[in-house]
XYZ file of C-alpha atoms in Angstrom:
328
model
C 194.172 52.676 54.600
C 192.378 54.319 51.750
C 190.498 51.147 50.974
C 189.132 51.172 54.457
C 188.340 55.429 54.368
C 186.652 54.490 51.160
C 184.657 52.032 52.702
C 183.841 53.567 55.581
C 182.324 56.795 53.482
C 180.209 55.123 51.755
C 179.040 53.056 54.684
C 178.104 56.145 56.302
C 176.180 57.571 53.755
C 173.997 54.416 53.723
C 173.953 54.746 57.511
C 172.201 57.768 57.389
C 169.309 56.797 55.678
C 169.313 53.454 57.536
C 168.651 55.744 60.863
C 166.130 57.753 58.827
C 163.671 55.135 57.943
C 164.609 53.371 61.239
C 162.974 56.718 62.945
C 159.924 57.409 60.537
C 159.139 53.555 60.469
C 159.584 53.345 64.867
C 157.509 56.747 65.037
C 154.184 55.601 62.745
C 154.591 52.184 64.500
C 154.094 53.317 68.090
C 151.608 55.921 66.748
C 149.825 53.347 65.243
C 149.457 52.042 68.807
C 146.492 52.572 71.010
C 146.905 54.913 74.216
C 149.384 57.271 75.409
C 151.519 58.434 77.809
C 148.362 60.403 79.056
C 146.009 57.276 79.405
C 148.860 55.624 81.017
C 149.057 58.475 83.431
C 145.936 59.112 84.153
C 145.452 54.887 84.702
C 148.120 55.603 87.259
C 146.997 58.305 89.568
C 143.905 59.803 87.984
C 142.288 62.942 86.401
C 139.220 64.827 84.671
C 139.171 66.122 81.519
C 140.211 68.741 82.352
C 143.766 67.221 83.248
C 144.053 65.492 80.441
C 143.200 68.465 77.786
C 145.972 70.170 79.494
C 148.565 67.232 79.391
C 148.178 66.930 75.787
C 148.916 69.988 74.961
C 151.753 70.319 77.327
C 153.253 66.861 75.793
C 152.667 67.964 72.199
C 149.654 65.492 71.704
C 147.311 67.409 70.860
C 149.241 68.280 67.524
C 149.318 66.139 64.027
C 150.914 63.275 63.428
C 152.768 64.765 60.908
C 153.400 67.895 62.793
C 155.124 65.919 65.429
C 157.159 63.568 62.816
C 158.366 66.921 61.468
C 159.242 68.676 65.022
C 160.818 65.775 66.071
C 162.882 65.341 62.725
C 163.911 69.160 63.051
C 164.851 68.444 66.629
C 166.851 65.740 65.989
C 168.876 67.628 63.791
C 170.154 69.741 66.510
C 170.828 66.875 68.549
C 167.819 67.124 70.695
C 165.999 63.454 71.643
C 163.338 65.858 73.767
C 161.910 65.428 77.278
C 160.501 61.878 78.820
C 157.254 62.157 80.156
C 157.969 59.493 82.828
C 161.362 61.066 83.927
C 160.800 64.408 83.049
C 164.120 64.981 82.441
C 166.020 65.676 79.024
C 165.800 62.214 77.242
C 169.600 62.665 76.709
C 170.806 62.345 79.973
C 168.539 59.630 81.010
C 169.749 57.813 77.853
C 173.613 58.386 78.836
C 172.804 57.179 82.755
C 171.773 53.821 81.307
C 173.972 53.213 77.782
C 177.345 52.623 79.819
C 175.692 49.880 81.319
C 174.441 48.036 78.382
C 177.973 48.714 76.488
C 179.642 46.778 79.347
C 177.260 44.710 79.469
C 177.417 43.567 75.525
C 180.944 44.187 75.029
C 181.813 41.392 77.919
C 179.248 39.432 76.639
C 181.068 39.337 72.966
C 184.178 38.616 74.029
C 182.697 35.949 76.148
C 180.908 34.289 73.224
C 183.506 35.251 70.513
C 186.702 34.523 72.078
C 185.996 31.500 74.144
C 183.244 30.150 71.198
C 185.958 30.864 68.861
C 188.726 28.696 70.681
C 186.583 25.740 71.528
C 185.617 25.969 68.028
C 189.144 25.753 66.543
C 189.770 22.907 69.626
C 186.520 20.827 68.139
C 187.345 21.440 64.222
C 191.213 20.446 64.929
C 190.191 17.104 64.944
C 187.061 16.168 62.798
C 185.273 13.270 63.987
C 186.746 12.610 67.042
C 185.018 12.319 70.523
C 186.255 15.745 71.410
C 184.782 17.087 68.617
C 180.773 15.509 69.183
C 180.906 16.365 72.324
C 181.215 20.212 71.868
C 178.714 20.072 68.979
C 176.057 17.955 70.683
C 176.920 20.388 74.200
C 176.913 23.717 71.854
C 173.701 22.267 70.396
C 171.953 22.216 73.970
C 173.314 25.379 74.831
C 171.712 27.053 71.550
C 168.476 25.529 72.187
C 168.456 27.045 75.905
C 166.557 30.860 76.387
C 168.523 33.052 77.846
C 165.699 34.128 80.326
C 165.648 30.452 81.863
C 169.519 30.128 81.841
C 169.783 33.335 83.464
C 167.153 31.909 86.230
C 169.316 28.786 86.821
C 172.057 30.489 87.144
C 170.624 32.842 89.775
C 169.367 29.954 91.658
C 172.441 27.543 91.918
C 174.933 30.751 92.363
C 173.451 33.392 94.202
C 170.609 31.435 95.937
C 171.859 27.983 96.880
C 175.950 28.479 96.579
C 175.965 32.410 97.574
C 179.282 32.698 95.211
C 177.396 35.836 93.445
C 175.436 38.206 93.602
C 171.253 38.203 92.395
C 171.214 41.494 90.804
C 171.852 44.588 90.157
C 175.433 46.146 88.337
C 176.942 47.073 91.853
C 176.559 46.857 95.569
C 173.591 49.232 97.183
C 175.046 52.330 99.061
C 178.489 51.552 98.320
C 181.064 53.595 98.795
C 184.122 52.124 96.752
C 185.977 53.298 94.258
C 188.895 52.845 92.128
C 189.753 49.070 91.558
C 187.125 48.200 94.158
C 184.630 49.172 92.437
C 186.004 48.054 89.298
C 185.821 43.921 91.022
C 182.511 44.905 92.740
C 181.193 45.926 88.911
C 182.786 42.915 87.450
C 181.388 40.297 90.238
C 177.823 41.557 89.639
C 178.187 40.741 85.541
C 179.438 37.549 85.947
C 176.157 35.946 86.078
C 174.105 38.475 83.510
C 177.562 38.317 81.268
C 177.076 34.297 80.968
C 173.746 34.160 81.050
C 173.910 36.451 77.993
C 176.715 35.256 76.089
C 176.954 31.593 76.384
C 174.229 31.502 74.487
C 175.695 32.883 71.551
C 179.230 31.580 72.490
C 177.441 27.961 70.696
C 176.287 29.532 67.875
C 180.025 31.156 67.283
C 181.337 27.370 68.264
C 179.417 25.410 65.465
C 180.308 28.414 62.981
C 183.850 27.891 63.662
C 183.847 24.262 63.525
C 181.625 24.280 60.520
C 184.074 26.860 58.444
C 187.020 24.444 59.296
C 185.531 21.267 58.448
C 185.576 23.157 54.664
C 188.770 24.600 55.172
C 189.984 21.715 55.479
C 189.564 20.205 52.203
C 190.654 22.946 50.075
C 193.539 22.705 48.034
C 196.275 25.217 50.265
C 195.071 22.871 52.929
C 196.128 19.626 51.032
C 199.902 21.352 49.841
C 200.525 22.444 53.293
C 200.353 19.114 54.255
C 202.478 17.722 51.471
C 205.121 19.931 52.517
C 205.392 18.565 56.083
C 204.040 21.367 57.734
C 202.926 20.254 61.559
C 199.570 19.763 62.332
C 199.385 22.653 64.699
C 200.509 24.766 62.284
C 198.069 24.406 59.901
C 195.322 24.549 61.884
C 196.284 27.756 63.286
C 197.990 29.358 60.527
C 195.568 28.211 57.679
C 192.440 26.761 59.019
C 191.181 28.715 61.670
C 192.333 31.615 60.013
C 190.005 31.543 56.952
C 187.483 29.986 58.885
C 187.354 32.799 60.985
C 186.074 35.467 58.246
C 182.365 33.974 58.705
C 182.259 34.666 62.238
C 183.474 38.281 61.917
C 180.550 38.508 59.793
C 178.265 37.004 62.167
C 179.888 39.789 64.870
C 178.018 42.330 63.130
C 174.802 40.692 62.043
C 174.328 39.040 65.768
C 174.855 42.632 67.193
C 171.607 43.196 66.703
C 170.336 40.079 68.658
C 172.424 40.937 71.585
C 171.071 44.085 72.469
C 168.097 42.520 72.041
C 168.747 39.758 74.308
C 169.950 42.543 76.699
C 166.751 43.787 77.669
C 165.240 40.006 78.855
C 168.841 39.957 80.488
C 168.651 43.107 82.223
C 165.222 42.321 83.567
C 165.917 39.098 85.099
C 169.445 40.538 86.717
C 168.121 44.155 87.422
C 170.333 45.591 85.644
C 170.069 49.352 85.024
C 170.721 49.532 81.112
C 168.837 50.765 78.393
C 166.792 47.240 78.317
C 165.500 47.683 81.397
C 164.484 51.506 80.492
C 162.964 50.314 78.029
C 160.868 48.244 79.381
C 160.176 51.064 81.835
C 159.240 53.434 78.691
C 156.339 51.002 77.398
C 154.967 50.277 80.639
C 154.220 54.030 80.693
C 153.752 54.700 77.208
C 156.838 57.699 77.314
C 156.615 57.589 72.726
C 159.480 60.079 72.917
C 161.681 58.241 75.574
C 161.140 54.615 73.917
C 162.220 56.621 70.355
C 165.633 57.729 71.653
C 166.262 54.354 73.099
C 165.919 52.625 69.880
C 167.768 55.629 67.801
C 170.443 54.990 70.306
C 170.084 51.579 69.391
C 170.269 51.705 65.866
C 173.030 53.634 66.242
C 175.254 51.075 68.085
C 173.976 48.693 65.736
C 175.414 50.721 63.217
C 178.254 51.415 64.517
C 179.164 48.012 65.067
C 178.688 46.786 61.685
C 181.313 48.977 60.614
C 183.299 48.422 62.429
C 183.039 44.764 61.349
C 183.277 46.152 57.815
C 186.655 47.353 58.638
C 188.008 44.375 59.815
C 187.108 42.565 57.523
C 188.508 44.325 54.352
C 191.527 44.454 56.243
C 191.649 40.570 56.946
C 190.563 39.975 53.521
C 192.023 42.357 51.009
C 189.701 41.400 48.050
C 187.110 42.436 49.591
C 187.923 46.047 50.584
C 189.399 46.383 46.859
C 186.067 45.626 45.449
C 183.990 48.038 47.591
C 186.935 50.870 46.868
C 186.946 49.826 42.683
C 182.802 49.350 42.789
């Protein structure tokens, strides 16, 4: 336990200026851009000059760059993301309308792609070599090489279109009343199709990971004296293989966190999904600077978040580890 509160300080100190250049670097970057959310307004529904004088200073445009990297800065201290332009709303409670969404959204998609690319991993590397074992890598292999944007098309077409099983879009029905555990299966039925297109892609790369990591287990020496002693073949495979060939792919969790969310916003615009991918995308179509920085603080923050988290685990399933970070 201290190991792990010892880690998990000094992760957060290095979080913290992680999410600082994260917001200095994001800010100069879109400033950098051409337009604003006033040229995107006034594309929209017109104006004179007059207009748009007055929107910049209303919007804060009309200050410094620096002046606004500062406010900003000083606002985010007191937990204030500011107001959207596009919403006109707090940015804050737009942001926590959406983010439930997305969290469902990735957390079924990870244990989709770890838990099911995990087991067919430890099914394949069981038996190196044999015919079960090329055809998950050659099938993973196709998978990979699929975008998630055409998958999630096909999927829509054979299921929802042709077979009617599911439905196109959305994260629940229109104008519904349910509640309780109805809405709970009416939620869960709408994600089935955005939850594979999402994670089955990533479900191969967690496959060939796992497979990979026990084709080396395998011929390491605890491997080799487990088998002189007569242990059975299952096991060894569960209680020695797949158990050290699972560090890796913890690892990968946290590094492929990133990817997912992501892969969530092309996944949220094909399904019409209501999550912060989709808002997103709704943020640069009207140029809303302060709206598209909270999304990817938010962002950053999950990522974040999640990487500890994967810390964690990992210096509990491997003690050396943790021990080094605590002594170092």
């Amino acid at each position: 336990m201290n190991r792990a509160l010892i880690l998990l300080r000094r992760r957060l100190v290095g979080s913290i200026f992680v999410l600082l250049i994260v917001v200095i670097g994001t800010f100069l970057l879109l400033e950098a851009a051409p337009g604003d959310a006033v040229d995107a307004y006034i594309v929209s529904t017109g104006g004179d000059a007059g207009m748009i004088e007055l929107l910049r200073h209303r919007w804060g445009l009309d200050q410094s760059e620096l002046t606004r990297l500062a406010n900003y800065l000083w606002a985010l201290l007191h937990l204030d993301l500011g107001q959207s332009v596009t919403f006109n709303r707090p940015i804050r409670e737009v942001i926590l309308e959406r983010l439930p969404n997305t969290l469902l959204l990735m957390a079924s998609s990870t244990a989709l792609s770890f838990g099911l690319g995990s087991a067919l991993g430890i099914y394949a590397g069981a038996k190196p070599g044999s015919a079960r074992d090329r055809i998950l890598s050659i099938g993973s292999l196709a998978l990979y090489a699929v975008p998630g944007f055409w998958l999630g098309l096909v999927l829509i077409v054979v299921f929802a279109v042709d077979l009617r099983w599911l439905p196109i879009g959305g994260i629940e029905s229109l104008a519904s009343s349910k509640t309780g555990f109805a809405r709970a299966a009416d939620i869960a039925i709408h994600l089935v199709l955005p939850v594979s297109a999402l994670g089955f892609i990533y479900l191969a790369l967690y496959l060939r990971m796992m497979r990979a990591g026990m084709a080396e287990v395998w011929r390491l020496d605890f491997v080799l004296a487990a088998r002189a002693k007569g242990l059975s073949r299952r096991r060894i495979v569960l209680a020695h293989v797949a158990r050290n060939a699972l560090l890796p792919l913890v690892t990968m969790l946290g590094l492929q966190s990133a990817q997912m969310l992501g892969g969530s916003v092309v996944i949220e615009s094909v399904f019409s999904v209501p999550g912060l991918g989709r808002l997103a995308q709704e943020a640069v179509a009207s140029r809303d600077t302060p709206l598209l920085l909270g999304i990817i603080l938010v962002s950053a923050i999950l990522v974040v978040i999640i990487n500890l988290l994967v810390d964690i685990a990992y210096a509990f399933l491997d003690p050396r580890v943790g021990a080094s970070e605590a002594s170092g």
